Short mmCIF file of C-alpha atoms in Angstrom, two decimals:
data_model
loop_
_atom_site.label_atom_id
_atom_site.label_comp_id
_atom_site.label_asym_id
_atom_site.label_seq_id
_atom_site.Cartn_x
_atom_site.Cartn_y
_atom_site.Cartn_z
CA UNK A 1 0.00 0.00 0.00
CA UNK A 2 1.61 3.51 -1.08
CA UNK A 3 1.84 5.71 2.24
CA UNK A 4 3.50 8.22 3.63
CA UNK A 5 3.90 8.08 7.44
CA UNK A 6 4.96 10.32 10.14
CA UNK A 7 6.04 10.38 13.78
CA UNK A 8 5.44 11.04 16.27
CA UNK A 9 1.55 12.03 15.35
CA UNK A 10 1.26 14.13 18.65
CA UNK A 11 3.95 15.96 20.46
CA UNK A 12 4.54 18.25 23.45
CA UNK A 13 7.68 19.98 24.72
CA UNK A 14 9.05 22.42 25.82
CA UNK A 15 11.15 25.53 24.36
CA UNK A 16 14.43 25.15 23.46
CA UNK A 17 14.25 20.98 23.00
CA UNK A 18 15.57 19.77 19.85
CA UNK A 19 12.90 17.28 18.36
CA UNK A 20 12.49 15.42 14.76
CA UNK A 21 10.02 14.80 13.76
CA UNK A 22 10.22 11.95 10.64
CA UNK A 23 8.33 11.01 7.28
CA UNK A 24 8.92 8.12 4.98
CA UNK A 25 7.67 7.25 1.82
CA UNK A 26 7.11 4.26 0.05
CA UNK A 27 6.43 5.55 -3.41
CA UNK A 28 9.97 5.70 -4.30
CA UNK A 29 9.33 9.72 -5.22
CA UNK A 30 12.12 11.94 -5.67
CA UNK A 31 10.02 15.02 -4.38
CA UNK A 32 9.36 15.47 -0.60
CA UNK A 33 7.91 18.44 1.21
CA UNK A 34 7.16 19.69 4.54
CA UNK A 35 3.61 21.98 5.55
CA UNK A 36 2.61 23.86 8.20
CA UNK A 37 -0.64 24.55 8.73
CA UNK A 38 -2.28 27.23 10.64
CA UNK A 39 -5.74 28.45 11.03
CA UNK A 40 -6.65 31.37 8.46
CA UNK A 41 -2.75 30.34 7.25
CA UNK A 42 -3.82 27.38 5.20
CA UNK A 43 -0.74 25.36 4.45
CA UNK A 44 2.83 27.09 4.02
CA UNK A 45 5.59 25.23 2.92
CA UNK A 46 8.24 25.07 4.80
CA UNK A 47 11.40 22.84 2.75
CA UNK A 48 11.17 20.83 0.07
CA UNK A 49 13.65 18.37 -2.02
CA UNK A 50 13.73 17.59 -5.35
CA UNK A 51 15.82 14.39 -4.93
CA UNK A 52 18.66 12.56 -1.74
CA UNK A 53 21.11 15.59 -0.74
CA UNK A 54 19.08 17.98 -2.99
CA UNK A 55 17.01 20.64 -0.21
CA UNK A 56 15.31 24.34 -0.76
CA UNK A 57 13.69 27.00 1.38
CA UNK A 58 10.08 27.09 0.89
CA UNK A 59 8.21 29.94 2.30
CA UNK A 60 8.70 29.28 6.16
CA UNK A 61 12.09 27.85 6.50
CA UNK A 62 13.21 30.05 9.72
CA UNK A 63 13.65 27.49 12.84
CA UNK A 64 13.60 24.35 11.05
CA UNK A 65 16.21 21.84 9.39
CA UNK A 66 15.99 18.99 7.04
CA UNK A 67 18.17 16.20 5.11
CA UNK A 68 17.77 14.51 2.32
CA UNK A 69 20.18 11.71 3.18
CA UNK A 70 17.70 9.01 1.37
CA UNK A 71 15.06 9.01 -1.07
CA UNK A 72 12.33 7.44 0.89
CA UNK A 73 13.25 9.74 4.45
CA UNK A 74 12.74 13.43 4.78
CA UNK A 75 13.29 14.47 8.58
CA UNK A 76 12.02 18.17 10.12
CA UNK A 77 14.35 18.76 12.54
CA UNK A 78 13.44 21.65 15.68
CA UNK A 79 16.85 22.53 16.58
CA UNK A 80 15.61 25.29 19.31
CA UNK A 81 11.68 24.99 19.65
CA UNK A 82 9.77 27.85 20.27
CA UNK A 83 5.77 28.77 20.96
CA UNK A 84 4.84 29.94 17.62
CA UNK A 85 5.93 26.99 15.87
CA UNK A 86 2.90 25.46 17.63
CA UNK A 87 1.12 23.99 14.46
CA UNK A 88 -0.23 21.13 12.75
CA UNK A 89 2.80 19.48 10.25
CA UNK A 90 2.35 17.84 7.10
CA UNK A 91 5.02 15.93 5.21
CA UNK A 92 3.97 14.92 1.58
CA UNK A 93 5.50 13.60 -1.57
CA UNK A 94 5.30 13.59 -5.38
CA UNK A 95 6.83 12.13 -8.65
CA UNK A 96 7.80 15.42 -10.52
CA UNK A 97 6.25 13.37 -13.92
CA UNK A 98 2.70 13.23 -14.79
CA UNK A 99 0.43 15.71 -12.70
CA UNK A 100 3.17 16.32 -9.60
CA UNK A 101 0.06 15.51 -7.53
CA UNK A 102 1.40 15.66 -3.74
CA UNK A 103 0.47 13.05 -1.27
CA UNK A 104 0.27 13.76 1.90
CA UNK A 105 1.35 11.81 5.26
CA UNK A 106 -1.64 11.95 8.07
CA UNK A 107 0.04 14.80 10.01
CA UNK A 108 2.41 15.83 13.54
CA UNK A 109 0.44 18.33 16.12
CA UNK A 110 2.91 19.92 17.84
CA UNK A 111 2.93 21.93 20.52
CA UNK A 112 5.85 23.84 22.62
CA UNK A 113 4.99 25.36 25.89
CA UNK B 1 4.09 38.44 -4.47
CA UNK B 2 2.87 34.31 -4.21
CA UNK B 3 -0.54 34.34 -3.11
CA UNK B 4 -3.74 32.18 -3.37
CA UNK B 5 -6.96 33.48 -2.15
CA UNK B 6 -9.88 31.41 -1.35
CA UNK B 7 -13.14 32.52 1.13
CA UNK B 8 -12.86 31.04 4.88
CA UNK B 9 -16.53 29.66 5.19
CA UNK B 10 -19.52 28.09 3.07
CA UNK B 11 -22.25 26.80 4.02
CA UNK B 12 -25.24 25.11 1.57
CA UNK B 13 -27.99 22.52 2.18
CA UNK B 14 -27.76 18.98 1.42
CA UNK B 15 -28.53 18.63 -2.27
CA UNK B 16 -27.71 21.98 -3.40
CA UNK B 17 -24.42 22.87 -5.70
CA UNK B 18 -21.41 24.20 -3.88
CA UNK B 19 -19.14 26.20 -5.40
CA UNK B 20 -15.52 26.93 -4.06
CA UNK B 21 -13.80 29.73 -5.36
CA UNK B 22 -9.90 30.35 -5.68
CA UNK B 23 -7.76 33.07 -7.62
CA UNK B 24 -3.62 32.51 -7.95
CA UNK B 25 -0.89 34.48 -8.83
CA UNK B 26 1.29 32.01 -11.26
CA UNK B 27 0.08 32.40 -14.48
CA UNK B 28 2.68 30.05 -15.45
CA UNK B 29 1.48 27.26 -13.35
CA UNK B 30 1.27 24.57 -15.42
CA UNK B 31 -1.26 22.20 -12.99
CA UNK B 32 -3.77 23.66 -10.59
CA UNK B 33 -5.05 20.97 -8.00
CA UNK B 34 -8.01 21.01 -5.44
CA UNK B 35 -7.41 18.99 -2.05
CA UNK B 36 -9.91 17.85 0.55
CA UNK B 37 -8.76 18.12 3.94
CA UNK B 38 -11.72 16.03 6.43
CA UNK B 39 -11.26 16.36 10.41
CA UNK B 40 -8.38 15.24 12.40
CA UNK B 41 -6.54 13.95 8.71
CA UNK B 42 -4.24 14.99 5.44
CA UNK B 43 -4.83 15.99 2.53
CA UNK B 44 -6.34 13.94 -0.01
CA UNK B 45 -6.01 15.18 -3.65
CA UNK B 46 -9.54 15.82 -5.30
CA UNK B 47 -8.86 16.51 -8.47
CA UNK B 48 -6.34 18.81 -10.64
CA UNK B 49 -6.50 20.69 -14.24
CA UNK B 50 -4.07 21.34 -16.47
CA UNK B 51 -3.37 24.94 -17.54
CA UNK B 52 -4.26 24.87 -21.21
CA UNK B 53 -7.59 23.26 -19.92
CA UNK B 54 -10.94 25.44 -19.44
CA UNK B 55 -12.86 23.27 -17.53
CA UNK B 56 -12.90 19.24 -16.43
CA UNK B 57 -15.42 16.94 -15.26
CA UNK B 58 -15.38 14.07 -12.82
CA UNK B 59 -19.16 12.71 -11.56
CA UNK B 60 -20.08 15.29 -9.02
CA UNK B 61 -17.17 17.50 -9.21
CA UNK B 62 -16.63 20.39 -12.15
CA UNK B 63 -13.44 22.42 -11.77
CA UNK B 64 -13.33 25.67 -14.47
CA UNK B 65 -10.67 27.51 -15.33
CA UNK B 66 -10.10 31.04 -16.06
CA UNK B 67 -6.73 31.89 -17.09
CA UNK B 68 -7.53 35.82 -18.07
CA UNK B 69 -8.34 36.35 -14.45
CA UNK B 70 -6.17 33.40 -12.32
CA UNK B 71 -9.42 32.53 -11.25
CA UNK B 72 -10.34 28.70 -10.35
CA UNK B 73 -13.61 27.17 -8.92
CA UNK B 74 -15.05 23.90 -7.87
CA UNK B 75 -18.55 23.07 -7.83
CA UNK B 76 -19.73 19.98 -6.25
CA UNK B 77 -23.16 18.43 -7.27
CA UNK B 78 -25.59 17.06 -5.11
CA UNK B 79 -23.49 17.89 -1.66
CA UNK B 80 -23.88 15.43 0.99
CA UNK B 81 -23.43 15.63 4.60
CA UNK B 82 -19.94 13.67 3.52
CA UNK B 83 -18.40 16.40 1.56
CA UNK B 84 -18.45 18.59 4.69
CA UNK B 85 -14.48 19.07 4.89
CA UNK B 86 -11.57 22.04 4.07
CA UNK B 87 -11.09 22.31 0.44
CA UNK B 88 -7.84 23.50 -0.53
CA UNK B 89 -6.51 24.97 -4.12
CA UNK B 90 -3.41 24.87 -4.73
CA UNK B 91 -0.93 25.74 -7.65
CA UNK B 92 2.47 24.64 -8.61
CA UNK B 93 4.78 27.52 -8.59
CA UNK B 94 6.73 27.22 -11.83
CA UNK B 95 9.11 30.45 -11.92
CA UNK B 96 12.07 29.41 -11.61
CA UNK B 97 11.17 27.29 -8.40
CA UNK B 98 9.38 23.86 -7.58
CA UNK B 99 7.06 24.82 -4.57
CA UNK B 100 3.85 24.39 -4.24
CA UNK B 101 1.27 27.63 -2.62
CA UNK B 102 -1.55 26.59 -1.25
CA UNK B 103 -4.91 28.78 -0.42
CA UNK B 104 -6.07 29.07 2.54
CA UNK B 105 -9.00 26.69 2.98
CA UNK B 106 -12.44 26.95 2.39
CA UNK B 107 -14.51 24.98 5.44
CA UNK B 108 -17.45 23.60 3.59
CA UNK B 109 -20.42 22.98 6.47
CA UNK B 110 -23.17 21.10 4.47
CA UNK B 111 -26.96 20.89 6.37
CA UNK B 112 -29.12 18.53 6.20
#
């Protein structure tokens, strides 16, 4: 079954932790993204990759880090958590043939006190 | 700047058409996509148009296309109780980049 997964699917900590959070995919897509989404926001992206050791800034990149050290894993990496990156996280994927329709994993809350 | 606009809330009776309205900024954006977000899960990809289409049909759902204006809409037929949801438009930026903007949701409440 084709899936994208994510964990943890529910997180709370505290400022200044370092977390990951991690997606795989079992699509064998080159492309893999990561959303936030906030209310009234919709979803902003925050990195994407085009292909293993191949990242870009999307919109939102301040506070977070990624690698692309494989193609089917695409961590977010917190280094220094902080309140307003309290949000709802979406990692998705897509083969940049055909449409480039994105699929998207089932979603991190996360929440830093 | 990168922007897509959508309205927050919309609200119709079981039955009746909906109709979901998004304009973009990318005129170059060579696939537009709607995405149906339900409660507590991801996105699920509805249904997408290419840009040198006007308009496409699938069953219930009729996405149209106006490039002149960067306009895009969805209308759902016959909406059920089960199409209540956050519908999302989204484009893929093609200038130079390979993001993706996203609007910012339109919450469909459908009453029965």
């Amino acid at each position: 079954e084709a899936q994208v997964t994510q964990n943890p699917r529910y997180l709370i900590t505290v400022t200044g932790k370092k977390l990951t959070v991690t997606c795989s995919q079992n699509m064998n897509h080159e492309y893999m993204s990561w959303y936030r989404q906030d209310p009234g926001l919709g979803l902003r992206q925050i990195y994407y990759s085009m292909n293993v050791e191949v990242t870009d800034k999307g919109d939102v990149p301040e506070g977070y880090k990624v690698s692309r050290k494989e193609k089917r894993n695409f961590p977010l990496i917190l280094e220094s958590p902080s309140p307003n990156q309290t949000s709802l996280y979406f990692c998705a994927t897509a083969s940049p043939q055909g449409t480039d329709t994105q699929y998207f994993g089932p979603g991190t809350r996360l929440t830093v006190l | 700047g990168e922007d897509v606009e959508q309205s927050l809330f919309l609200s119709v009776r079981e039955g009746d058409s909906s109709v979901i309205n998004c304009t973009y900024t990318d005129s170059s954006s060579t696939y537009l996509y709607w995405y149906k977000q339900e409660p507590g899960a991801g996105l699920q990809l509805l249904t997408y148009i290419f840009s040198n289409m006007d308009m496409k049909q699938d069953q219930r759902l009729t996405v149209l296309l106006n490039k002149k204006d960067k306009h895009l809409s969805l209308r759902i037929a016959d909406t059920q109780t089960g199409d209540s949801a956050i519908y999302f438009c989204a484009e893929r930026f093609t200038s130079g980049t390979y993001k993706y903007i996203f609007g910012t949701g339109t919450r469909l409440k459908v009453l029965a």
